Amino acid sequence: SLFRLKDLEMAELGDSDVHVKMLAAPINPADINMIQGTYAILSPLPAVGGNEGVGEVLEVGRRVAALKPGDWVIPVGAGLGTWRTRGVFPEETLLKVPSDIPVLCAATLSVNPCTAYRMLTDFETLAPGDSVIQNAANSGVGQAVIQIAKASGIKTINVVRDRPDLPKLVERLMALGADHVVTEEMLRKPEMRDIFKSIPKPRLALNCVGGKSTTEMLRHLQPKGTLVTYGGMAKQPVMVPVSAFIFRDLRLRGFWMTQWRKDHAQEQESLASMMDALCQLIRRGQLTAPACTEVPLQDYKAALEASMKPFTSSKQILLL
């Protein structure tokens, strides 16, 4: 195994540092990819895993102004190493979040809901009544897209892989606010036309799969629509018929939350307004944490195994 549970010495608290007691941290696919070395960020080893989570401030260095003991914080960027009970981090690597939101919502806030929010905001100007199509709709990002879109009056067409417990999954996504849930196979069936009797064809498609299902999704996009790719779970390229470019002028774009944060590092406002919007949705009960299984840190091996199983519909969250 690549993992060990280790006791480390706590670093000294510097003037601009913050001593944090971690509360909860999820296991995301990107965390696993980073450890396997198949991600765009490589941590020098040995490293602490985990890019997301929430902690409580215990103590701050004397130059730290924006945080105080008792505050809740989440990582600003990737690579913080959240799978630990305590840590000393530079102040600028942390972002204060309200402590009146559920701990699992805070623990899963910095990656998936932010990705969903940006993709719904930055590529097409969507108005109430417009529609979006996405694959892997039961992923963490997918569940956030459904809920954020619903709160803005945007219709979602959600593509999932066929599976043994499909009716249960469909029911769960509908309960989150999905308008339509279809399997990859249904994308090429005439029944898709019935969906577009009641809602317009999507202007935006969100892809984290690749391969055939993505090509099928593209066929339903409006002319001049945009496909945004933010993952490639099928490990196959995105194939686009030439006609889609020539006759429908479709746009293909990419999105990576880590890059967005780098590009907007100097604009506190854009980050703050996004976090405010997401926390408001959480407070109103319009954005919930994904289905979670809470696992004590010492059972991390079981949690990692569970997170790598196919058709996993529950996110493993380490309780620290």
Short mmCIF file of C-alpha atoms in Angstrom, two decimals:
data_model
loop_
_atom_site.label_atom_id
_atom_site.label_comp_id
_atom_site.label_asym_id
_atom_site.label_seq_id
_atom_site.Cartn_x
_atom_site.Cartn_y
_atom_site.Cartn_z
CA SER A 1 0.00 0.00 0.00
CA LEU A 2 1.08 3.58 -0.69
CA PHE A 3 -0.34 4.69 2.66
CA ARG A 4 0.81 4.71 6.24
CA LEU A 5 -0.77 6.31 9.27
CA LYS A 6 2.06 8.22 10.94
CA ASP A 7 2.60 10.45 13.96
CA LEU A 8 4.48 13.58 12.96
CA GLU A 9 6.05 16.34 15.01
CA MET A 10 3.96 19.53 14.95
CA ALA A 11 5.72 22.41 13.22
CA GLU A 12 6.46 25.57 15.21
CA LEU A 13 3.77 28.25 14.91
CA GLY A 14 5.30 31.09 12.86
CA ASP A 15 4.10 34.71 12.95
CA SER A 16 1.87 34.25 9.89
CA ASP A 17 0.85 30.65 10.63
CA VAL A 18 -2.38 29.11 11.83
CA HIS A 19 -2.64 25.99 13.99
CA VAL A 20 -5.65 24.01 12.77
CA LYS A 21 -7.46 21.02 14.25
CA MET A 22 -8.90 19.16 11.23
CA LEU A 23 -12.55 18.10 11.64
CA ALA A 24 -13.40 16.18 8.45
CA ALA A 25 -11.86 15.55 5.02
CA PRO A 26 -13.29 13.70 2.00
CA ILE A 27 -11.55 11.30 -0.37
CA ASN A 28 -11.97 12.61 -3.95
CA PRO A 29 -10.87 10.94 -7.22
CA ALA A 30 -8.28 13.70 -7.75
CA ASP A 31 -6.70 12.87 -4.36
CA ILE A 32 -6.17 9.29 -5.51
CA ASN A 33 -4.85 10.46 -8.92
CA MET A 34 -2.36 12.75 -7.19
CA ILE A 35 -1.07 9.87 -5.10
CA GLN A 36 -0.84 7.61 -8.16
CA GLY A 37 1.10 10.38 -9.94
CA THR A 38 -1.45 10.70 -12.77
CA TYR A 39 -2.49 14.26 -11.90
CA ALA A 40 -1.09 17.63 -12.98
CA ILE A 41 0.19 18.37 -9.47
CA LEU A 42 2.91 16.20 -7.96
CA SER A 43 3.66 16.48 -4.26
CA PRO A 44 7.23 15.78 -3.18
CA LEU A 45 7.05 12.56 -1.15
CA PRO A 46 6.54 11.65 1.61
CA ALA A 47 3.40 13.82 1.60
CA VAL A 48 0.09 14.03 3.42
CA GLY A 49 -2.86 13.16 1.16
CA GLY A 50 -6.11 15.07 0.78
CA ASN A 51 -6.93 18.36 -0.94
CA GLU A 52 -10.16 19.24 0.77
CA GLY A 53 -11.63 19.39 4.25
CA VAL A 54 -12.60 21.66 7.10
CA GLY A 55 -10.75 22.47 10.30
CA GLU A 56 -11.11 24.62 13.38
CA VAL A 57 -8.52 27.26 14.22
CA LEU A 58 -6.83 26.55 17.59
CA GLU A 59 -4.16 29.24 17.64
CA VAL A 60 -2.81 31.96 15.33
CA GLY A 61 0.59 33.61 14.89
CA ARG A 62 0.92 37.25 15.98
CA ARG A 63 0.72 38.67 12.45
CA VAL A 64 -2.50 36.82 11.59
CA ALA A 65 -5.36 39.32 11.45
CA ALA A 66 -8.18 37.64 9.50
CA LEU A 67 -8.50 34.46 11.58
CA LYS A 68 -9.00 33.75 15.26
CA PRO A 69 -9.37 30.63 17.44
CA GLY A 70 -12.74 28.96 16.91
CA ASP A 71 -13.03 29.98 13.24
CA TRP A 72 -13.66 27.28 10.64
CA VAL A 73 -11.28 27.14 7.68
CA ILE A 74 -10.98 25.26 4.40
CA PRO A 75 -8.00 25.08 2.00
CA VAL A 76 -7.66 27.86 -0.57
CA GLY A 77 -5.86 25.62 -3.09
CA ALA A 78 -4.91 22.01 -3.73
CA GLY A 79 -2.07 20.13 -2.05
CA LEU A 80 -2.60 21.21 1.57
CA GLY A 81 -2.72 17.62 2.84
CA THR A 82 -5.98 17.46 4.77
CA TRP A 83 -5.87 13.82 5.87
CA ARG A 84 -4.42 14.63 9.30
CA THR A 85 -5.70 15.49 12.75
CA ARG A 86 -3.76 18.76 13.13
CA GLY A 87 -1.56 20.99 11.07
CA VAL A 88 0.24 24.33 11.03
CA PHE A 89 -0.45 26.19 7.78
CA PRO A 90 0.45 29.64 6.43
CA GLU A 91 -2.53 32.01 6.78
CA GLU A 92 -2.81 32.60 3.00
CA THR A 93 -3.45 28.88 2.36
CA LEU A 94 -6.69 29.00 4.37
CA LEU A 95 -10.12 30.49 3.77
CA LYS A 96 -12.56 31.26 6.57
CA VAL A 97 -16.02 29.68 6.22
CA PRO A 98 -19.08 30.20 8.44
CA SER A 99 -19.30 27.68 11.28
CA ASP A 100 -23.10 27.66 11.17
CA ILE A 101 -23.19 25.33 8.14
CA PRO A 102 -23.13 21.52 8.53
CA VAL A 103 -19.59 20.15 8.96
CA LEU A 104 -19.93 17.76 5.99
CA CYS A 105 -21.02 20.66 3.75
CA ALA A 106 -17.97 22.66 4.81
CA ALA A 107 -15.68 19.64 4.35
CA THR A 108 -16.87 19.16 0.76
CA LEU A 109 -17.16 22.84 -0.22
CA SER A 110 -13.84 23.82 -1.75
CA VAL A 111 -13.66 21.46 -4.75
CA ASN A 112 -16.97 20.13 -6.12
CA PRO A 113 -19.51 22.92 -5.45
CA CYS A 114 -16.95 25.54 -6.56
CA THR A 115 -16.31 23.60 -9.78
CA ALA A 116 -20.06 23.29 -10.41
CA TYR A 117 -20.66 26.98 -9.68
CA ARG A 118 -17.90 28.20 -12.00
CA MET A 119 -18.90 25.93 -14.88
CA LEU A 120 -22.53 27.08 -14.65
CA THR A 121 -21.40 30.73 -14.51
CA ASP A 122 -18.32 31.22 -16.66
CA PHE A 123 -19.04 29.68 -20.07
CA GLU A 124 -22.63 30.46 -21.06
CA THR A 125 -25.01 33.12 -19.77
CA LEU A 126 -27.85 30.93 -18.55
CA ALA A 127 -31.28 32.30 -17.66
CA PRO A 128 -34.15 30.63 -15.79
CA GLY A 129 -35.77 28.09 -18.11
CA ASP A 130 -32.51 27.32 -19.96
CA SER A 131 -31.13 23.80 -19.73
CA VAL A 132 -27.81 22.05 -19.09
CA ILE A 133 -26.80 18.46 -19.85
CA GLN A 134 -24.12 16.63 -17.84
CA ASN A 135 -22.64 13.14 -17.56
CA ALA A 136 -21.55 11.37 -14.36
CA ALA A 137 -24.44 13.27 -12.82
CA ASN A 138 -24.15 11.30 -9.57
CA SER A 139 -20.59 12.51 -8.92
CA GLY A 140 -19.89 15.17 -6.30
CA VAL A 141 -19.76 17.88 -8.97
CA GLY A 142 -22.84 16.42 -10.67
CA GLN A 143 -24.92 16.58 -7.50
CA ALA A 144 -23.80 20.18 -6.92
CA VAL A 145 -24.66 21.14 -10.54
CA ILE A 146 -28.19 19.74 -10.09
CA GLN A 147 -28.79 21.72 -6.91
CA ILE A 148 -27.19 25.02 -7.97
CA ALA A 149 -29.00 24.90 -11.32
CA LYS A 150 -32.32 24.13 -9.60
CA ALA A 151 -31.88 27.13 -7.28
CA SER A 152 -31.37 29.34 -10.36
CA GLY A 153 -34.34 27.92 -12.29
CA ILE A 154 -32.09 26.12 -14.80
CA LYS A 155 -33.24 22.68 -16.01
CA THR A 156 -30.82 19.74 -15.87
CA ILE A 157 -30.59 16.64 -18.05
CA ASN A 158 -28.48 14.18 -16.12
CA VAL A 159 -26.67 11.26 -17.71
CA VAL A 160 -25.60 8.26 -15.59
CA ARG A 161 -24.22 4.83 -16.36
CA ASP A 162 -26.70 1.98 -16.30
CA ARG A 163 -26.32 0.00 -13.05
CA PRO A 164 -28.11 -2.59 -10.90
CA ASP A 165 -29.75 -0.02 -8.58
CA LEU A 166 -30.66 2.49 -11.30
CA PRO A 167 -34.20 3.31 -10.05
CA LYS A 168 -32.80 4.15 -6.61
CA LEU A 169 -30.18 6.47 -8.13
CA VAL A 170 -32.76 8.16 -10.38
CA GLU A 171 -34.97 8.75 -7.35
CA ARG A 172 -32.08 10.26 -5.39
CA LEU A 173 -31.10 12.64 -8.20
CA MET A 174 -34.74 13.67 -8.74
CA ALA A 175 -34.99 14.39 -5.01
CA LEU A 176 -31.99 16.73 -5.36
CA GLY A 177 -33.85 18.62 -8.09
CA ALA A 178 -32.86 16.85 -11.33
CA ASP A 179 -35.39 17.47 -14.13
CA HIS A 180 -34.44 14.42 -16.23
CA VAL A 181 -32.17 11.45 -15.55
CA VAL A 182 -31.15 9.29 -18.53
CA THR A 183 -28.66 6.49 -19.06
CA GLU A 184 -25.83 6.73 -21.58
CA GLU A 185 -27.74 4.25 -23.79
CA MET A 186 -30.85 6.46 -23.80
CA LEU A 187 -28.88 9.38 -25.26
CA ARG A 188 -29.17 7.89 -28.73
CA LYS A 189 -32.82 6.81 -28.45
CA PRO A 190 -35.74 8.70 -30.05
CA GLU A 191 -37.28 9.22 -26.57
CA MET A 192 -34.78 12.05 -26.07
CA ARG A 193 -37.05 14.08 -28.37
CA ASP A 194 -39.83 13.90 -25.78
CA ILE A 195 -37.61 15.63 -23.25
CA PHE A 196 -37.12 18.56 -25.62
CA LYS A 197 -40.86 19.05 -26.04
CA SER A 198 -40.98 20.54 -22.55
CA ILE A 199 -37.52 22.10 -22.17
CA PRO A 200 -35.15 23.80 -24.63
CA LYS A 201 -32.07 22.03 -25.94
CA PRO A 202 -29.09 22.71 -23.69
CA ARG A 203 -26.61 25.49 -24.44
CA LEU A 204 -24.09 23.97 -22.02
CA ALA A 205 -22.79 20.40 -21.62
CA LEU A 206 -20.54 19.37 -18.74
CA ASN A 207 -18.27 16.38 -19.32
CA CYS A 208 -16.09 14.43 -16.91
CA VAL A 209 -16.23 11.11 -18.76
CA GLY A 210 -15.04 11.31 -22.39
CA GLY A 211 -15.45 8.65 -25.05
CA LYS A 212 -18.73 7.72 -26.66
CA SER A 213 -21.12 9.13 -24.06
CA THR A 214 -19.63 12.58 -24.55
CA THR A 215 -20.06 12.43 -28.33
CA GLU A 216 -23.69 11.40 -27.78
CA MET A 217 -24.23 14.29 -25.37
CA LEU A 218 -22.90 16.75 -27.96
CA ARG A 219 -25.63 15.77 -30.40
CA HIS A 220 -28.24 17.36 -28.15
CA LEU A 221 -26.48 20.72 -27.74
CA GLN A 222 -27.93 23.86 -29.32
CA PRO A 223 -25.96 25.45 -32.19
CA LYS A 224 -23.09 27.55 -30.78
CA GLY A 225 -23.41 25.62 -27.51
CA THR A 226 -20.39 24.86 -25.30
CA LEU A 227 -19.04 21.56 -24.03
CA VAL A 228 -16.86 22.00 -20.93
CA THR A 229 -14.60 19.08 -20.02
CA TYR A 230 -13.43 18.89 -16.41
CA GLY A 231 -12.53 15.19 -16.10
CA GLY A 232 -11.97 12.03 -18.11
CA MET A 233 -13.19 9.05 -16.14
CA ALA A 234 -13.50 6.80 -19.21
CA LYS A 235 -9.82 7.58 -20.02
CA GLN A 236 -10.88 8.03 -23.66
CA PRO A 237 -10.58 11.18 -25.79
CA VAL A 238 -13.50 13.44 -26.64
CA MET A 239 -14.50 12.65 -30.24
CA VAL A 240 -16.36 15.35 -32.14
CA PRO A 241 -17.88 14.91 -35.59
CA VAL A 242 -16.60 17.54 -38.03
CA SER A 243 -20.21 18.52 -38.81
CA ALA A 244 -20.71 19.60 -35.18
CA PHE A 245 -17.99 22.21 -35.68
CA ILE A 246 -18.94 23.34 -39.18
CA PHE A 247 -22.73 23.35 -39.12
CA ARG A 248 -23.39 23.91 -35.42
CA ASP A 249 -20.27 25.87 -34.44
CA LEU A 250 -20.00 24.07 -31.09
CA ARG A 251 -17.32 25.25 -28.67
CA LEU A 252 -15.11 22.89 -26.70
CA ARG A 253 -13.57 24.25 -23.52
CA GLY A 254 -11.81 22.89 -20.46
CA PHE A 255 -12.05 23.70 -16.77
CA TRP A 256 -9.77 23.02 -13.80
CA MET A 257 -10.62 24.59 -10.44
CA THR A 258 -6.95 24.73 -9.41
CA GLN A 259 -6.18 26.86 -12.47
CA TRP A 260 -9.16 29.14 -11.82
CA ARG A 261 -7.85 29.80 -8.32
CA LYS A 262 -4.38 30.66 -9.69
CA ASP A 263 -5.86 32.97 -12.32
CA HIS A 264 -8.02 34.79 -9.74
CA ALA A 265 -5.58 34.78 -6.82
CA GLN A 266 -5.44 38.61 -6.84
CA GLU A 267 -9.21 39.11 -6.96
CA GLN A 268 -10.55 38.49 -3.47
CA GLU A 269 -14.02 39.63 -4.62
CA SER A 270 -14.63 36.84 -7.14
CA LEU A 271 -13.69 34.15 -4.62
CA ALA A 272 -15.66 35.82 -1.81
CA SER A 273 -18.81 36.26 -3.88
CA MET A 274 -18.72 32.61 -4.96
CA MET A 275 -18.25 31.36 -1.39
CA ASP A 276 -21.04 33.67 -0.15
CA ALA A 277 -23.40 32.41 -2.84
CA LEU A 278 -22.62 28.76 -2.02
CA CYS A 279 -22.94 29.26 1.76
CA GLN A 280 -26.29 31.00 1.23
CA LEU A 281 -27.54 28.01 -0.78
CA ILE A 282 -26.33 25.68 2.00
CA ARG A 283 -28.10 27.72 4.69
CA ARG A 284 -31.34 27.67 2.70
CA GLY A 285 -31.09 23.89 2.34
CA GLN A 286 -30.71 24.22 -1.45
CA LEU A 287 -27.19 22.75 -1.50
CA THR A 288 -26.39 19.68 0.58
CA ALA A 289 -23.26 17.60 1.04
CA PRO A 290 -23.08 14.62 -1.34
CA ALA A 291 -24.18 11.26 0.06
CA CYS A 292 -21.42 10.52 2.57
CA THR A 293 -20.05 7.61 4.56
CA GLU A 294 -18.24 8.86 7.65
CA VAL A 295 -15.11 6.89 8.50
CA PRO A 296 -12.76 7.33 11.48
CA LEU A 297 -9.18 8.08 10.40
CA GLN A 298 -7.83 4.75 11.66
CA ASP A 299 -10.10 2.94 9.16
CA TYR A 300 -8.54 4.89 6.27
CA LYS A 301 -7.64 1.70 4.34
CA ALA A 302 -11.29 0.63 4.09
CA ALA A 303 -12.27 4.17 3.10
CA LEU A 304 -9.69 4.31 0.29
CA GLU A 305 -10.77 0.93 -1.03
CA ALA A 306 -14.43 1.94 -0.96
CA SER A 307 -13.69 5.20 -2.77
CA MET A 308 -12.07 3.33 -5.68
CA LYS A 309 -14.94 0.86 -6.22
CA PRO A 310 -16.97 1.27 -9.44
CA PHE A 311 -20.48 2.77 -9.20
CA THR A 312 -19.69 4.20 -5.79
CA SER A 313 -22.56 6.44 -4.79
CA SER A 314 -21.33 7.55 -1.39
CA LYS A 315 -18.35 9.81 -0.75
CA GLN A 316 -15.96 8.57 1.95
CA ILE A 317 -15.31 11.26 4.57
CA LEU A 318 -12.52 10.87 7.09
CA LEU A 319 -13.52 12.09 10.55
CA LEU A 320 -10.45 13.53 12.23
#
